[in-house]
PDB file of C-alpha atoms in Angstrom:
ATOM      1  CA  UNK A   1      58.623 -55.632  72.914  1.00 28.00           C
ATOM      2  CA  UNK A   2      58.314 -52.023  71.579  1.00 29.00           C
ATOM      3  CA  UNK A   3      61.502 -50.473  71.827  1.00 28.00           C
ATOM      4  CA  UNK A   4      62.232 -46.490  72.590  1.00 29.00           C
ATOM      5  CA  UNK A   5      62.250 -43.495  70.002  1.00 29.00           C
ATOM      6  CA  UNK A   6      63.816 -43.067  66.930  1.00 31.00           C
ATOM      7  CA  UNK A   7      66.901 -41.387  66.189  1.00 30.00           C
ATOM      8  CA  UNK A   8      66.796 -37.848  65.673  1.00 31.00           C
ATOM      9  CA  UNK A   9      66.408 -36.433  62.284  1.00 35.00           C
ATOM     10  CA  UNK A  10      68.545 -35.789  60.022  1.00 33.00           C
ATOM     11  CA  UNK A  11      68.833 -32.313  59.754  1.00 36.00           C
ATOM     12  CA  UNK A  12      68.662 -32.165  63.659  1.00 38.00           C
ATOM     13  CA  UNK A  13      71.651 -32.074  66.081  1.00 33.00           C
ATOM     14  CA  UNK A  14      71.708 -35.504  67.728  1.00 34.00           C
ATOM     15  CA  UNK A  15      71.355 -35.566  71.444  1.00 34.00           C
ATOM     16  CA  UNK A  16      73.765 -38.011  72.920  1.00 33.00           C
ATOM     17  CA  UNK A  17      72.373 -38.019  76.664  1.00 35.00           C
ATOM     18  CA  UNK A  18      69.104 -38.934  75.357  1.00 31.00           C
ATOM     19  CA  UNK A  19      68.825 -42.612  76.666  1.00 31.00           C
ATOM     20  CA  UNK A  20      65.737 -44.040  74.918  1.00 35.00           C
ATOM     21  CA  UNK A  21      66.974 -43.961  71.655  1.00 36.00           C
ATOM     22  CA  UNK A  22      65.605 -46.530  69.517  1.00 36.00           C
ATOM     23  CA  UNK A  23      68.477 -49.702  69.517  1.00 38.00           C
ATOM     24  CA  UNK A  24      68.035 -51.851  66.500  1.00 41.00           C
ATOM     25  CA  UNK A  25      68.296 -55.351  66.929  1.00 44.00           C
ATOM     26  CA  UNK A  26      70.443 -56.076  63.676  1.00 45.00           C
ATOM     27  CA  UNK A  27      72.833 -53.233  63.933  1.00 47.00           C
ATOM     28  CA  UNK A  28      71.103 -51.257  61.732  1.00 46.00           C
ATOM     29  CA  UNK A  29      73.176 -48.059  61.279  1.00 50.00           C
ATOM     30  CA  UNK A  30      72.070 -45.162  58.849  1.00 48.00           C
ATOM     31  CA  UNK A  31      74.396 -44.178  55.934  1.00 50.00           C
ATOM     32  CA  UNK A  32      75.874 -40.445  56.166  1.00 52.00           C
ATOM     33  CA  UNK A  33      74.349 -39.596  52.685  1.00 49.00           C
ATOM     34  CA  UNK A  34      71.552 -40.279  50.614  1.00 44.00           C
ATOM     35  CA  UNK A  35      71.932 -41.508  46.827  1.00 46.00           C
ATOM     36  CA  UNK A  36      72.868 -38.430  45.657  1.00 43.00           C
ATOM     37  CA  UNK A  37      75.827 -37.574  48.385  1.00 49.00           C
ATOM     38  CA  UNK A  38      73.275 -35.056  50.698  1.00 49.00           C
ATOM     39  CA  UNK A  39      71.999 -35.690  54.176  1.00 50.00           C
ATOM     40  CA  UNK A  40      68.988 -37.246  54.029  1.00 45.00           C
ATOM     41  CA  UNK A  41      65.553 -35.266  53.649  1.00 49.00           C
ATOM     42  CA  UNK A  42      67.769 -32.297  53.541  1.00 52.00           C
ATOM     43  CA  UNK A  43      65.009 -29.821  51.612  1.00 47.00           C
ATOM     44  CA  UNK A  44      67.517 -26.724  51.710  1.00 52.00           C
ATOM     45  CA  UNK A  45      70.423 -28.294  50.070  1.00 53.00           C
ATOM     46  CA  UNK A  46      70.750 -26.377  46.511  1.00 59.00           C
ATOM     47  CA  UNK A  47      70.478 -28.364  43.629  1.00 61.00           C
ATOM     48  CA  UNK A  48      68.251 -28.721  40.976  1.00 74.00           C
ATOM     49  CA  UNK A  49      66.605 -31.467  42.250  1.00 67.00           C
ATOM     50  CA  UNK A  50      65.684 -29.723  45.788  1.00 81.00           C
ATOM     51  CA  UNK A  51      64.130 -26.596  43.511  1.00 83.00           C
ATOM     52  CA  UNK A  52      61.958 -29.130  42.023  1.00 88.00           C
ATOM     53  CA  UNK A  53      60.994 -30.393  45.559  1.00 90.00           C
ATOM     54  CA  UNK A  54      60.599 -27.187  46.715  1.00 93.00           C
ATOM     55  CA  UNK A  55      58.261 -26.542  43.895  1.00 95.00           C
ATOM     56  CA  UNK A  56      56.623 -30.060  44.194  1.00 95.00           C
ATOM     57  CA  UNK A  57      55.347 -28.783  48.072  1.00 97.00           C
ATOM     58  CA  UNK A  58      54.222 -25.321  47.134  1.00 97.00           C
ATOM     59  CA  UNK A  59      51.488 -26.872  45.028  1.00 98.00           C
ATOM     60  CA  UNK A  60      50.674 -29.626  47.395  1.00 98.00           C
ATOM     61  CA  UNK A  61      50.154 -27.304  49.946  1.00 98.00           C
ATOM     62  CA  UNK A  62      47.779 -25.061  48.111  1.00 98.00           C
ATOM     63  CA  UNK A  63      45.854 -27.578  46.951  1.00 98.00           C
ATOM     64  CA  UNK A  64      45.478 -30.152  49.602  1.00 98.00           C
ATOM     65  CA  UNK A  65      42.406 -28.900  51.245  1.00 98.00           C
ATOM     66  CA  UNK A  66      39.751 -30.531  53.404  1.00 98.00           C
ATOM     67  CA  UNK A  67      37.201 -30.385  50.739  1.00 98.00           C
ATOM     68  CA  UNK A  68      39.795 -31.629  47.988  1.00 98.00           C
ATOM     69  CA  UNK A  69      40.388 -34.822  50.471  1.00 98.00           C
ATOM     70  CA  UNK A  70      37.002 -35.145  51.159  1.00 98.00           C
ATOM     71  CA  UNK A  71      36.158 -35.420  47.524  1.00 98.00           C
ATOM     72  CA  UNK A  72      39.223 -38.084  46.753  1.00 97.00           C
ATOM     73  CA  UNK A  73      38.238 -40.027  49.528  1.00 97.00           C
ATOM     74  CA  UNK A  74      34.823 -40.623  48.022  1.00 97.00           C
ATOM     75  CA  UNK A  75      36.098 -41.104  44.508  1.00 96.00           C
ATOM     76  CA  UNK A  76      38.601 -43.515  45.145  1.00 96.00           C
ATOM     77  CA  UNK A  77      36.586 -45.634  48.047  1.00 95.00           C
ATOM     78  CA  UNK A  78      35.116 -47.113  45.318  1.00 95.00           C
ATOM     79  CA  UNK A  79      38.174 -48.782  44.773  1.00 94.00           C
ATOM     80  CA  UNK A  80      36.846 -49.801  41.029  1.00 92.00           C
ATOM     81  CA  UNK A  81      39.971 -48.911  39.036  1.00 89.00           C
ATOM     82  CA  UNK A  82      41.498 -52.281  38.700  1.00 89.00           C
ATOM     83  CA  UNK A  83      42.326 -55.463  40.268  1.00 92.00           C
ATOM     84  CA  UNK A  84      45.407 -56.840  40.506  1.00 93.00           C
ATOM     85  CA  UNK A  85      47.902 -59.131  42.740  1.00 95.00           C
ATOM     86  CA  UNK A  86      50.374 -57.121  44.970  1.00 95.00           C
ATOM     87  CA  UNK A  87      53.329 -57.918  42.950  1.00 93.00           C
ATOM     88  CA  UNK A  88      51.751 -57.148  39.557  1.00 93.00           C
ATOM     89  CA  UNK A  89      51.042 -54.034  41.375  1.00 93.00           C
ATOM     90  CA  UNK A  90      54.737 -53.595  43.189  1.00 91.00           C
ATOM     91  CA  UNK A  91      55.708 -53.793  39.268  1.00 89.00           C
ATOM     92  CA  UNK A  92      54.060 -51.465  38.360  1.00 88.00           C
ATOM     93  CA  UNK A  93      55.178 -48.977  39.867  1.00 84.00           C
ATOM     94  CA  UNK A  94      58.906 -49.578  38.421  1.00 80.00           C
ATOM     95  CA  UNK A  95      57.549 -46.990  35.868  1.00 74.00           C
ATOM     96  CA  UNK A  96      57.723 -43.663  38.875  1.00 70.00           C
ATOM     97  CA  UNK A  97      60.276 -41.827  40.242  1.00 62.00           C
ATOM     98  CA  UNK A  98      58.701 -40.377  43.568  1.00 58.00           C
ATOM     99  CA  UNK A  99      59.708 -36.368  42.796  1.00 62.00           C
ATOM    100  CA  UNK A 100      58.463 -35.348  46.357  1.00 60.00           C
ATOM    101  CA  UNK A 101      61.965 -37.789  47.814  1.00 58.00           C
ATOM    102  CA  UNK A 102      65.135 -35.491  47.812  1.00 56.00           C
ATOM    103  CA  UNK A 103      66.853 -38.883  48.611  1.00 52.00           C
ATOM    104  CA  UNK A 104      66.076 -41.358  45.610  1.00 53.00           C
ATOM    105  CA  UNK A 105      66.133 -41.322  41.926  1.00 58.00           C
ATOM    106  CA  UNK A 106      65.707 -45.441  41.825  1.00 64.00           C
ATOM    107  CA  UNK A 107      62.253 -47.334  40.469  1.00 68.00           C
ATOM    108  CA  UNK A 108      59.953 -47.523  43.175  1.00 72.00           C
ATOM    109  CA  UNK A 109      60.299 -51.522  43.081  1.00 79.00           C
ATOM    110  CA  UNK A 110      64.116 -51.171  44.799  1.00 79.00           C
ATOM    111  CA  UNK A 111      62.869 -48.970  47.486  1.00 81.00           C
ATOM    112  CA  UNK A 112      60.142 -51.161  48.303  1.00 89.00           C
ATOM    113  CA  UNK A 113      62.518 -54.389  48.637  1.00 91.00           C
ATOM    114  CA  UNK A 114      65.439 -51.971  50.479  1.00 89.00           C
ATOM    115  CA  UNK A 115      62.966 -51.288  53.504  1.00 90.00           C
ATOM    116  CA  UNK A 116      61.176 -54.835  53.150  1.00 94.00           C
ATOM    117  CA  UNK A 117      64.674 -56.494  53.456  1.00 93.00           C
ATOM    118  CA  UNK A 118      66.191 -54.184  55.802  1.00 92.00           C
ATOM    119  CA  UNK A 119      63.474 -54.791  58.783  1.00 95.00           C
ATOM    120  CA  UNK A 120      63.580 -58.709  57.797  1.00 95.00           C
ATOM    121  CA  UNK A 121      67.635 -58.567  58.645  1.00 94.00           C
ATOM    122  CA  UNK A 122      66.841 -56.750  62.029  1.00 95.00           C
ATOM    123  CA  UNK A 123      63.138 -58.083  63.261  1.00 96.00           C
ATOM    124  CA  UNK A 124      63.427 -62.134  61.578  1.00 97.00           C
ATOM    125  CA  UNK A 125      60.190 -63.015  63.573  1.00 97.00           C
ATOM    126  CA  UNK A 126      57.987 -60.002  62.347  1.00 98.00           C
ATOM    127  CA  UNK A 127      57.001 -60.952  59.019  1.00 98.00           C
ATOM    128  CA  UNK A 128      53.653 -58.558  59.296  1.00 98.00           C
ATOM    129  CA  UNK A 129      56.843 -55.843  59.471  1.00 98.00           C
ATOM    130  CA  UNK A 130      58.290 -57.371  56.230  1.00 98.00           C
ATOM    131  CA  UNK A 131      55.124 -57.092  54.676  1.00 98.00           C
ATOM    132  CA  UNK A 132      54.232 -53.634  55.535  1.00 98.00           C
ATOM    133  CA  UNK A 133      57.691 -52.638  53.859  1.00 96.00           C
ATOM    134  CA  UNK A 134      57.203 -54.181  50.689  1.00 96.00           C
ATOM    135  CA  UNK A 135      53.242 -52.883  50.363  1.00 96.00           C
ATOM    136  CA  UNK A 136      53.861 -49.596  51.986  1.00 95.00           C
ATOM    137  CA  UNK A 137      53.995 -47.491  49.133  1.00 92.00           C
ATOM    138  CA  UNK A 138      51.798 -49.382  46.597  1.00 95.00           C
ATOM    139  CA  UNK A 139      49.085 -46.604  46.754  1.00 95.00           C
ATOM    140  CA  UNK A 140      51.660 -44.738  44.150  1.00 91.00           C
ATOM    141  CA  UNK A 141      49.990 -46.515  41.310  1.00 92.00           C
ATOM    142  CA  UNK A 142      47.354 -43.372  41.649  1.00 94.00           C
ATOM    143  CA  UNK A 143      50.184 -42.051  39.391  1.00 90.00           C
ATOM    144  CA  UNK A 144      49.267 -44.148  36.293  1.00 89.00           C
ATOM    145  CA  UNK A 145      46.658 -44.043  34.066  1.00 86.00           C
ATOM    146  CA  UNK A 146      45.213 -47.155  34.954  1.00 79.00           C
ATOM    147  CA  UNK A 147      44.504 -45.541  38.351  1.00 82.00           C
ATOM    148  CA  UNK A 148      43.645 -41.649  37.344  1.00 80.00           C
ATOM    149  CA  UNK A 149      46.572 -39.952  36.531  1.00 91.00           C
ATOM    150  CA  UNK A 150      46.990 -38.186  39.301  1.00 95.00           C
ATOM    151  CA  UNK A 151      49.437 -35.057  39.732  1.00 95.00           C
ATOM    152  CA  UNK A 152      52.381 -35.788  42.275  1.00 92.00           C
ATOM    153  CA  UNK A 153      51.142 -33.442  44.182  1.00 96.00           C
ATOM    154  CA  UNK A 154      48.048 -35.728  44.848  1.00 97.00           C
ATOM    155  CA  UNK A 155      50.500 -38.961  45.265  1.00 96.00           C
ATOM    156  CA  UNK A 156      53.766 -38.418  47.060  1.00 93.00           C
ATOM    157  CA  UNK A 157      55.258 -35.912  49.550  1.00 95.00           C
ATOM    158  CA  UNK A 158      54.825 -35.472  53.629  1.00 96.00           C
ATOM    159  CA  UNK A 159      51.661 -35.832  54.746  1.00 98.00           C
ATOM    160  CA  UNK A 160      49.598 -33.562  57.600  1.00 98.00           C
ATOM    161  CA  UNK A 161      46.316 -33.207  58.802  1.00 98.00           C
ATOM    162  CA  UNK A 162      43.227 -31.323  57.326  1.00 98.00           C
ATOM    163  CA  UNK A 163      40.901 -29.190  59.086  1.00 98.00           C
ATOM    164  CA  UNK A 164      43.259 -27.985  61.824  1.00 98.00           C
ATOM    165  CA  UNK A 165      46.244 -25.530  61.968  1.00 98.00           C
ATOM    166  CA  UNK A 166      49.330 -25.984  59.782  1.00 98.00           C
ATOM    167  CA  UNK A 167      51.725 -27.153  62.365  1.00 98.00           C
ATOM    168  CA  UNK A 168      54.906 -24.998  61.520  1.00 97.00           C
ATOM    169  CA  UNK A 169      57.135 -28.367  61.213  1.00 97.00           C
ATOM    170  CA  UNK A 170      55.314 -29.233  58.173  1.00 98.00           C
ATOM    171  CA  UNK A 171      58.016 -29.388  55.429  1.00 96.00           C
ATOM    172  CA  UNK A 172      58.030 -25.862  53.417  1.00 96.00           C
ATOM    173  CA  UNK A 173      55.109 -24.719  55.788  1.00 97.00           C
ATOM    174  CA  UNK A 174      55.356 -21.108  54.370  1.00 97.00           C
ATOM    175  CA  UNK A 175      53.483 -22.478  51.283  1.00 98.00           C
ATOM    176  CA  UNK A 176      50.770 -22.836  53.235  1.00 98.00           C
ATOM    177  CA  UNK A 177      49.418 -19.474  53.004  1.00 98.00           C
ATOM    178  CA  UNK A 178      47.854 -19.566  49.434  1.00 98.00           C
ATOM    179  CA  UNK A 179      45.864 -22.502  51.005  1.00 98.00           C
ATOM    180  CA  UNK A 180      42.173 -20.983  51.697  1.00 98.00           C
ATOM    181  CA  UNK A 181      41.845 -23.317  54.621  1.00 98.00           C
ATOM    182  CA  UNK A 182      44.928 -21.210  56.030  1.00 98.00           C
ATOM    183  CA  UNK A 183      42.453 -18.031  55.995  1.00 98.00           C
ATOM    184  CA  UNK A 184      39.040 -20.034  56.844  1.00 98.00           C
ATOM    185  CA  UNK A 185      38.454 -20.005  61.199  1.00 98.00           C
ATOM    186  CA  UNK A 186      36.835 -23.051  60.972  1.00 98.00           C
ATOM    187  CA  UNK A 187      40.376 -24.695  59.854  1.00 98.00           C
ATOM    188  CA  UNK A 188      42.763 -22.643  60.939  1.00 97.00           C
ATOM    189  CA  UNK A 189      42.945 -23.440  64.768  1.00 98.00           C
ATOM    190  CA  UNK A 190      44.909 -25.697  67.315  1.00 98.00           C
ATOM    191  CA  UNK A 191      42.142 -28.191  67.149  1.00 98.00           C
ATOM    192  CA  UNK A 192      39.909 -27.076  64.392  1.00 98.00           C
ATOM    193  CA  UNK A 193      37.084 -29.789  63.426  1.00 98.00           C
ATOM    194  CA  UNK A 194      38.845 -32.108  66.214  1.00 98.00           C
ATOM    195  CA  UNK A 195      38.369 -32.751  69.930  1.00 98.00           C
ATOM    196  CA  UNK A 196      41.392 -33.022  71.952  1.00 98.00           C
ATOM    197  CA  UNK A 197      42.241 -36.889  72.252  1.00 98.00           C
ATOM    198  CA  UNK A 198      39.623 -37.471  69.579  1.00 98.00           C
ATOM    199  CA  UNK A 199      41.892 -40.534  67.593  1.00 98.00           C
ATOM    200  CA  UNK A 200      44.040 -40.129  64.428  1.00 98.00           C
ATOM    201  CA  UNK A 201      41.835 -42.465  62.360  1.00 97.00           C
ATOM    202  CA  UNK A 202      39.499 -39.725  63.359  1.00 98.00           C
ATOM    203  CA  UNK A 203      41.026 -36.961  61.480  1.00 98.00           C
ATOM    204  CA  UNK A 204      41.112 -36.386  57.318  1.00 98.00           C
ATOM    205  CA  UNK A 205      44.634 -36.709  56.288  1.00 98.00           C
ATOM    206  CA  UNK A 206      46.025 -34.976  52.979  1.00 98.00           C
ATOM    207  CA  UNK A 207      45.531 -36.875  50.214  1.00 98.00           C
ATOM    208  CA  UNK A 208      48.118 -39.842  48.652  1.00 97.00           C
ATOM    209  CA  UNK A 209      49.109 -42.616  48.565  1.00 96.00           C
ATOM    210  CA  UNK A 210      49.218 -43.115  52.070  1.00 98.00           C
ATOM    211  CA  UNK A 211      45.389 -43.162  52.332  1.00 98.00           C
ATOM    212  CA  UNK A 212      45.114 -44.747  49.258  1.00 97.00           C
ATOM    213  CA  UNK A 213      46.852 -47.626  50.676  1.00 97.00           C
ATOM    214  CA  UNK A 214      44.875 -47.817  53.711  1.00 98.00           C
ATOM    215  CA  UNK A 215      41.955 -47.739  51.891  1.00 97.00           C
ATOM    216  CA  UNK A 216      42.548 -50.615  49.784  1.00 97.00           C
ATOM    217  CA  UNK A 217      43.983 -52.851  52.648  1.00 97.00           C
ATOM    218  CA  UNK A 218      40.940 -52.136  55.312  1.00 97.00           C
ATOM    219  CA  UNK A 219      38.064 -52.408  52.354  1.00 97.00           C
ATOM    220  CA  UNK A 220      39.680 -55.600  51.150  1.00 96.00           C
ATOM    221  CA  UNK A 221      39.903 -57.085  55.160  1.00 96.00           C
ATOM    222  CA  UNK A 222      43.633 -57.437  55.277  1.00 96.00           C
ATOM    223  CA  UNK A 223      44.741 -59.454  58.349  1.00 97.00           C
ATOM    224  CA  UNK A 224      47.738 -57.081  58.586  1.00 97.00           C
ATOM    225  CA  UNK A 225      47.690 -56.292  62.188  1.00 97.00           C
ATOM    226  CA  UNK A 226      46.462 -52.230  63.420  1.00 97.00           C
ATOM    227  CA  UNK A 227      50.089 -51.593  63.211  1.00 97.00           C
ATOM    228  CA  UNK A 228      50.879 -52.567  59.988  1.00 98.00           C
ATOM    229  CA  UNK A 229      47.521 -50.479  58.966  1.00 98.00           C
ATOM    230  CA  UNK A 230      49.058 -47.320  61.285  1.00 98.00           C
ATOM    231  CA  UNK A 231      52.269 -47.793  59.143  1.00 98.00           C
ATOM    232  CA  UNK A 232      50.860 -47.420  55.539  1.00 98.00           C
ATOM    233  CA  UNK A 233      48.558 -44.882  56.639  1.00 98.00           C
ATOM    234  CA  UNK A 234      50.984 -42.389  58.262  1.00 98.00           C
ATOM    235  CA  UNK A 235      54.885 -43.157  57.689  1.00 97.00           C
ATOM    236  CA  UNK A 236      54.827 -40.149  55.173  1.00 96.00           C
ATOM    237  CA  UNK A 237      53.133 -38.224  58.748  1.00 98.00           C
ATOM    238  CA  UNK A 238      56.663 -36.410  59.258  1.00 96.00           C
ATOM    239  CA  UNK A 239      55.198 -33.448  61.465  1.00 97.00           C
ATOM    240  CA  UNK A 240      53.746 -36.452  64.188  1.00 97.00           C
ATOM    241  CA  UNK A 241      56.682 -39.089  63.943  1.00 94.00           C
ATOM    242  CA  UNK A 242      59.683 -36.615  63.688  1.00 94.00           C
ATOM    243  CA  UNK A 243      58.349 -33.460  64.572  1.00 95.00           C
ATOM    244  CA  UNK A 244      56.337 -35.072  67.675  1.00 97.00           C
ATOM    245  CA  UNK A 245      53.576 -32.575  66.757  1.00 98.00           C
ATOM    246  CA  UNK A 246      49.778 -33.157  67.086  1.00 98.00           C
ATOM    247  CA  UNK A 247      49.748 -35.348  69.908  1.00 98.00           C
ATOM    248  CA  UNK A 248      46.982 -33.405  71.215  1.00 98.00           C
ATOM    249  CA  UNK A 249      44.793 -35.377  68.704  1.00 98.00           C
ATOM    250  CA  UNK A 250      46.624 -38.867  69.507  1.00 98.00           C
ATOM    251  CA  UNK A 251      44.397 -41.454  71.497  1.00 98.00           C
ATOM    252  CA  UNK A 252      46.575 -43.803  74.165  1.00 97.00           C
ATOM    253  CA  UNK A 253      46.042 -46.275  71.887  1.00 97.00           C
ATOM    254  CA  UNK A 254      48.049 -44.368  69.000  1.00 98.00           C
ATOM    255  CA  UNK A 255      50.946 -44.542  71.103  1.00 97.00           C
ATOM    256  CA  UNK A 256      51.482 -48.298  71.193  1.00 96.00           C
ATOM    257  CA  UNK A 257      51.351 -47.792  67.549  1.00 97.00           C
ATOM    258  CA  UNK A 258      53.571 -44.305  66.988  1.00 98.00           C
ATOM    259  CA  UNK A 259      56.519 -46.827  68.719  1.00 97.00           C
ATOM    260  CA  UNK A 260      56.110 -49.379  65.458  1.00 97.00           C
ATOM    261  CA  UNK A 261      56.414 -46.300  63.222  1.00 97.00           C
ATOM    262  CA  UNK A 262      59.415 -44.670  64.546  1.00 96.00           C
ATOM    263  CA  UNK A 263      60.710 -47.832  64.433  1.00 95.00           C
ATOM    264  CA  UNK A 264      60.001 -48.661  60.581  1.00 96.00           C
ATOM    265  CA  UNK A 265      60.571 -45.104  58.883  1.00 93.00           C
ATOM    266  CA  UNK A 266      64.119 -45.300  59.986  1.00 91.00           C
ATOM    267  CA  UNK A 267      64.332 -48.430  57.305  1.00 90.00           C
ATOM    268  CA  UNK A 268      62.093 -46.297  55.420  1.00 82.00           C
ATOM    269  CA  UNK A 269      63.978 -43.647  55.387  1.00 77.00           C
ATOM    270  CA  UNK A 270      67.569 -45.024  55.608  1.00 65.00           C
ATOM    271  CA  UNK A 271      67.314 -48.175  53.147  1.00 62.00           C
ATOM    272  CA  UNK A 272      67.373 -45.945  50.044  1.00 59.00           C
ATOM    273  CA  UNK A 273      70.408 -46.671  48.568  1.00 61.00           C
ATOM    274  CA  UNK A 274      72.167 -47.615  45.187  1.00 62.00           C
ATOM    275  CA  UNK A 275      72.519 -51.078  46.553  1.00 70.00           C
ATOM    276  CA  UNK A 276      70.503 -53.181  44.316  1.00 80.00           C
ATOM    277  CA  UNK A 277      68.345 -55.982  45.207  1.00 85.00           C
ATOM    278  CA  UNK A 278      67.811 -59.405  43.958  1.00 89.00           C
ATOM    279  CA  UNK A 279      64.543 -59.278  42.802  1.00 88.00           C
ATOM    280  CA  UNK A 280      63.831 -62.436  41.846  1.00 91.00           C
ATOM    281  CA  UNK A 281      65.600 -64.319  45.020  1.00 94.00           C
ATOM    282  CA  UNK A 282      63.714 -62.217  47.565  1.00 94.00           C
ATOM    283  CA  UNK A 283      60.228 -62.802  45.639  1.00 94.00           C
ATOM    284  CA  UNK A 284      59.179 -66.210  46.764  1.00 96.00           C
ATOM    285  CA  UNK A 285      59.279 -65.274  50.621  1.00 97.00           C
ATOM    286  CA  UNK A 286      57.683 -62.240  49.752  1.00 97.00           C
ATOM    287  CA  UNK A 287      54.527 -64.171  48.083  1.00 97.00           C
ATOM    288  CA  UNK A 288      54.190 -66.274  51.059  1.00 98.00           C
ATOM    289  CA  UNK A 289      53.974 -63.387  52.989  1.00 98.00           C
ATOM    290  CA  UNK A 290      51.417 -61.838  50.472  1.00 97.00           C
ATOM    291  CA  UNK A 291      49.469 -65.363  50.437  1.00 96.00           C
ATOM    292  CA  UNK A 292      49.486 -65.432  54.568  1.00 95.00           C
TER     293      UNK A 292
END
């Protein structure tokens, strides 16, 4: 059963009367602080860390343009960089830091097996849920040069849609305005190239590693179910599954799946930790899963 909304977030004033709250069924309860003592996705804590955030966005959001994504989507739906298992790719990427995450400083490898383990713990029967957690972030390897190279900016951070109005919840939305689709009327409306209702696999997202993902998963027929596809594609979708912004462009089938992915970013988002995983104990289940 699909179970009610997630907990507020972090930087938002929890409401106690709210009686839907999402109810985990391991006892899942979120740590106070991230790895570095702060709240988690606190982007106005000072620190030299959150200046290089803050500098991270304000060139993702000038350059992240409907055109730009238009252009990546066609260059990398080739998908003729490389080929590779899952977990030569999860390896992979134990050579990035994500710089966009104010919460984690730990090879992308641990975070992957935090959130992976985490929702096996609470949802034993899901293993498409498992899955999702270990693969979510594998479009990352767009960092290496294997894979192009790419800028950060291009890889990592929140993700929002293209073609429409900034939605002011966007993370360090005043960034937006040395965008040119901030200026252009085509782009810069409520609905902009969209219909109301029209479907989010309808709508160009900005470009990472989120798409990337999705891309490789659907053009390599995956049997992950549309949920676990919904996952990868938008868990870094903060404005929608936080914010509860752009509904207008939601279908009643996104619904069904917007409850799976409240319910996986809180592992997402909570599971990043300094406690270390056992690699090489976890990696047999996860290979069945892979082989499934």
């Amino acid at each position: 059963p699909l179970l009610g909304d997630a907990q507020t977030h972090p930087n938002e004033k929890a409401n106690e009367e709210t009686p839907n709250e999402l109810v985990l069924d391991g006892g899942f309860e979120a740590p106070d602080s991230n790895a570095f003592g702060h709240a988690f996705r606190d982007y106005e804590k000072e620190s030299e860390r959150q200046a290089g955030v803050e500098e991270f966005y304000r060139i993702n959001h000038i350059n992240q343009t409907y055109d730009f994504v238009l252009r990546k989507r066609e260059e990398y739906g080739k998908l003729e960089r490389a080929e590779m298992s899952i977990w030569e790719c999860c390896e992979l990427l134990n050579e990035f830091v994500d710089e966009s995450d104010p919460d984690l400083d730990e090879p992308q490898i641990e975070h992957l097996l935090q959130t992976a383990e985490a929702i096996r713990r609470d949802y034993p029967d899901e293993d498409w849920l498992h899955l999702t957690g270990l693969i979510h972030d594998l479009g990352k390897v767009l960092l290496h040069p294997n894979f192009g190279a790419e800028p950060q900016w291009a890889v990592v951070g929140d993700t929002y849609p293209l073609g429409c109005a900034f939605d002011k919840s966007i993370v360090h939305h005043e960034h937006f305005k040395g965008n040119p689709d901030y200026y252009n009327p085509k782009y810069n409306t409520k609905y902009g190239v969209y219909s109301e209702k029209c479907g989010l696999e309808n709508v160009i997202i900005s470009w990472g590693h989120d798409e990337y993902m999705h891309m490789v998963a659907t053009m390599n027929n995956t049997t992950l179910p549309p949920a676990g596809l919904f996952i990868i594609r938008f868990h870094s979708f903060y404005a929608l599954h936080r914010a509860g912004e752009y509904k207008h462009l939601m279908k009643d089938e996104d619904y069904k799946m917007l409850e799976w992915l409240k319910i996986f970013n809180k592992y997402d988002l909570y599971s990043k930790s300094k406690v270390r995983v056992d690699v090489e104990a976890v990696k047999p289940y996860y290979q069945s899963l892979i082989n499934k």
